[in-house]
CSV table of C-alpha atoms in Angstrom, one decimal:
chain,number,residue,atom,x,y,z
A,1,MET,CA,0.0,0.0,0.0
A,2,GLY,CA,3.0,2.3,0.3
A,3,GLU,CA,2.8,3.3,-3.4
A,4,TRP,CA,-0.8,4.5,-2.8
A,5,ILE,CA,0.3,7.2,-0.3
A,6,PRO,CA,1.6,10.3,-1.9
A,7,PHE,CA,2.7,11.9,1.5
A,8,ALA,CA,5.6,11.4,3.9
A,9,GLU,CA,5.0,10.1,7.4
A,10,GLY,CA,3.0,12.6,9.5
A,11,ARG,CA,-0.3,14.3,10.1
A,12,TYR,CA,-2.0,16.4,7.6
A,13,LEU,CA,-5.0,18.8,8.0
A,14,ALA,CA,-7.2,18.9,4.9
A,15,GLU,CA,-8.5,22.3,3.8
A,16,ARG,CA,-11.7,20.6,2.6
A,17,ALA,CA,-13.0,17.1,2.7
A,18,LEU,CA,-16.3,15.8,1.4
A,19,LEU,CA,-18.1,12.4,1.3
A,20,LEU,CA,-19.5,12.1,-2.1
A,21,ALA,CA,-22.4,9.9,-3.4
A,22,VAL,CA,-22.8,8.6,-6.9
A,23,ASP,CA,-25.5,11.2,-7.6
A,24,GLU,CA,-23.1,14.0,-6.7
A,25,ARG,CA,-24.7,14.9,-3.3
A,26,ALA,CA,-22.1,15.4,-0.6
A,27,VAL,CA,-21.6,15.9,3.1
A,28,GLU,CA,-18.7,18.1,4.2
A,29,LEU,CA,-16.4,16.8,6.9
A,30,GLU,CA,-15.0,19.2,9.4
A,31,GLU,CA,-11.6,19.1,11.1
A,32,THR,CA,-10.4,16.4,8.7
A,33,ILE,CA,-7.0,15.0,9.5
A,34,ILE,CA,-5.1,12.1,7.8
A,35,GLU,CA,-2.3,10.3,9.5
A,36,ILE,CA,0.5,8.6,7.6
A,37,ALA,CA,2.5,6.0,9.4
A,38,GLU,CA,5.2,3.6,8.4
A,39,GLY,CA,4.1,-0.1,8.8
A,40,PRO,CA,5.8,-3.4,8.5
A,41,GLY,CA,8.4,-3.6,5.6
A,42,GLY,CA,8.6,0.2,5.4
A,43,LYS,CA,5.2,0.5,3.7
A,44,ARG,CA,3.2,3.6,4.6
A,45,ARG,CA,-0.4,3.3,5.9
A,46,MET,CA,-3.0,6.0,6.0
A,47,SER,CA,-6.0,6.5,8.2
A,48,GLY,CA,-8.1,9.6,8.7
A,49,ARG,CA,-11.0,11.2,10.5
A,50,GLY,CA,-13.3,14.1,10.2
A,51,ARG,CA,-16.5,15.3,11.9
A,52,ALA,CA,-19.9,15.1,10.1
A,53,PRO,CA,-23.6,15.4,11.0
A,54,ASN,CA,-24.8,11.8,11.4
A,55,ALA,CA,-28.3,12.5,10.1
A,56,LEU,CA,-26.9,13.9,6.9
A,57,MET,CA,-24.7,10.9,6.4
A,58,VAL,CA,-27.7,8.7,6.6
A,59,GLU,CA,-29.5,10.9,4.1
A,60,LEU,CA,-26.4,10.6,1.8
A,61,LEU,CA,-26.5,6.8,2.1
A,62,GLU,CA,-30.2,6.5,1.1
A,63,GLU,CA,-29.1,6.0,-2.6
A,64,GLY,CA,-26.3,3.5,-2.0
A,65,TYR,CA,-23.7,2.4,0.4
A,66,GLU,CA,-20.6,3.3,-1.5
A,67,LEU,CA,-19.2,6.8,-0.9
A,68,ASP,CA,-16.1,8.4,-2.3
A,69,LEU,CA,-14.0,10.8,-0.3
A,70,LEU,CA,-12.7,14.1,-1.8
A,71,LEU,CA,-9.6,15.5,-0.1
A,72,ASP,CA,-8.3,19.0,-0.8
A,73,PHE,CA,-4.9,19.8,0.9
A,74,GLY,CA,-4.5,23.1,-1.0
A,75,GLY,CA,-2.7,23.8,-4.3
A,76,GLU,CA,-2.5,20.8,-6.6
A,77,PHE,CA,-2.9,18.4,-3.7
A,78,LYS,CA,-6.4,17.2,-4.4
A,79,PHE,CA,-7.4,13.6,-4.3
A,80,ARG,CA,-10.4,11.2,-4.7
A,81,LEU,CA,-10.4,8.1,-2.5
A,82,PRO,CA,-12.8,5.7,-4.2
A,83,ALA,CA,-15.1,3.9,-1.7
A,84,PRO,CA,-12.8,3.9,1.4
A,85,VAL,CA,-13.7,1.9,4.5
A,86,ILE,CA,-15.8,4.3,6.6
A,87,GLN,CA,-16.9,4.0,10.3
A,88,GLY,CA,-19.0,6.6,12.0
A,89,GLY,CA,-21.3,7.4,14.9
A,90,LYS,CA,-24.6,5.7,15.5
A,91,VAL,CA,-26.7,8.5,17.1
A,92,PHE,CA,-28.9,10.0,14.4
A,93,ALA,CA,-30.6,12.8,16.2
A,94,PRO,CA,-30.7,16.2,14.4
A,95,GLY,CA,-27.7,18.3,15.1
A,96,VAL,CA,-25.5,15.5,16.4
A,97,LYS,CA,-22.0,15.3,14.8
A,98,SER,CA,-19.5,12.4,15.2
A,99,PHE,CA,-16.1,11.7,14.0
A,100,VAL,CA,-16.0,9.5,10.9
A,101,GLN,CA,-13.0,7.4,10.5
A,102,PHE,CA,-11.8,6.3,7.0
A,103,VAL,CA,-9.1,4.1,5.5
A,104,PRO,CA,-8.4,3.8,1.8
A,105,ARG,CA,-8.9,0.4,0.2
A,106,SER,CA,-7.5,1.3,-3.2
A,107,PRO,CA,-5.1,3.8,-4.7
A,108,TRP,CA,-5.7,7.5,-4.3
A,109,GLU,CA,-6.7,9.3,-7.5
A,110,PRO,CA,-5.1,12.7,-8.0
A,111,VAL,CA,-7.6,15.2,-9.2
A,112,ALA,CA,-6.4,18.1,-11.4
A,113,GLU,CA,-7.5,21.5,-9.9
A,114,ALA,CA,-9.7,22.3,-13.0
A,115,ASP,CA,-11.5,19.0,-12.6
A,116,PHE,CA,-11.9,19.5,-8.9
A,117,ASN,CA,-13.4,22.9,-9.4
A,118,SER,CA,-15.7,21.6,-12.1
A,119,LEU,CA,-16.9,18.8,-9.7
A,120,MET,CA,-17.4,21.3,-6.9
A,121,THR,CA,-19.8,23.4,-9.1
A,122,ARG,CA,-21.9,20.3,-9.8
A,123,ILE,CA,-22.2,18.7,-6.4
A,124,ARG,CA,-25.0,19.5,-4.0
A,125,ILE,CA,-23.7,19.7,-0.4
A,126,LEU,CA,-26.2,18.6,2.2
A,127,THR,CA,-26.6,21.0,5.1
A,128,ALA,CA,-28.2,20.8,8.5
A,129,GLU,CA,-30.3,23.9,7.8
A,130,ARG,CA,-32.3,22.1,5.1
A,131,SER,CA,-32.8,18.8,7.0
């Protein structure tokens, strides 16, 4: 998995992170951090977490159970993680936010800035105000 990870060992704060459904609806994650650590054989491993409104995640999952994760670290450092393993909170009351943990299960896909900006104009970000 080391070749999947484009960053050195350490912690990185994402400028923006979104869980994205196939229909281009999304939920924005707050305080998203990824951690890169060296594992057995010198291979890097990645895990991450961000906070999201639980009720909005349930709404996002109504159309399917596979979500992609968009990560923007600024500049040209934008990535799409296809269908990462995601674990989240189980309290679904309005207004409740929980940390969502994620781990990639396939290589990160770099996203060119123009493609990222184009995608951002198409997606519909779910917000608590409209729920």
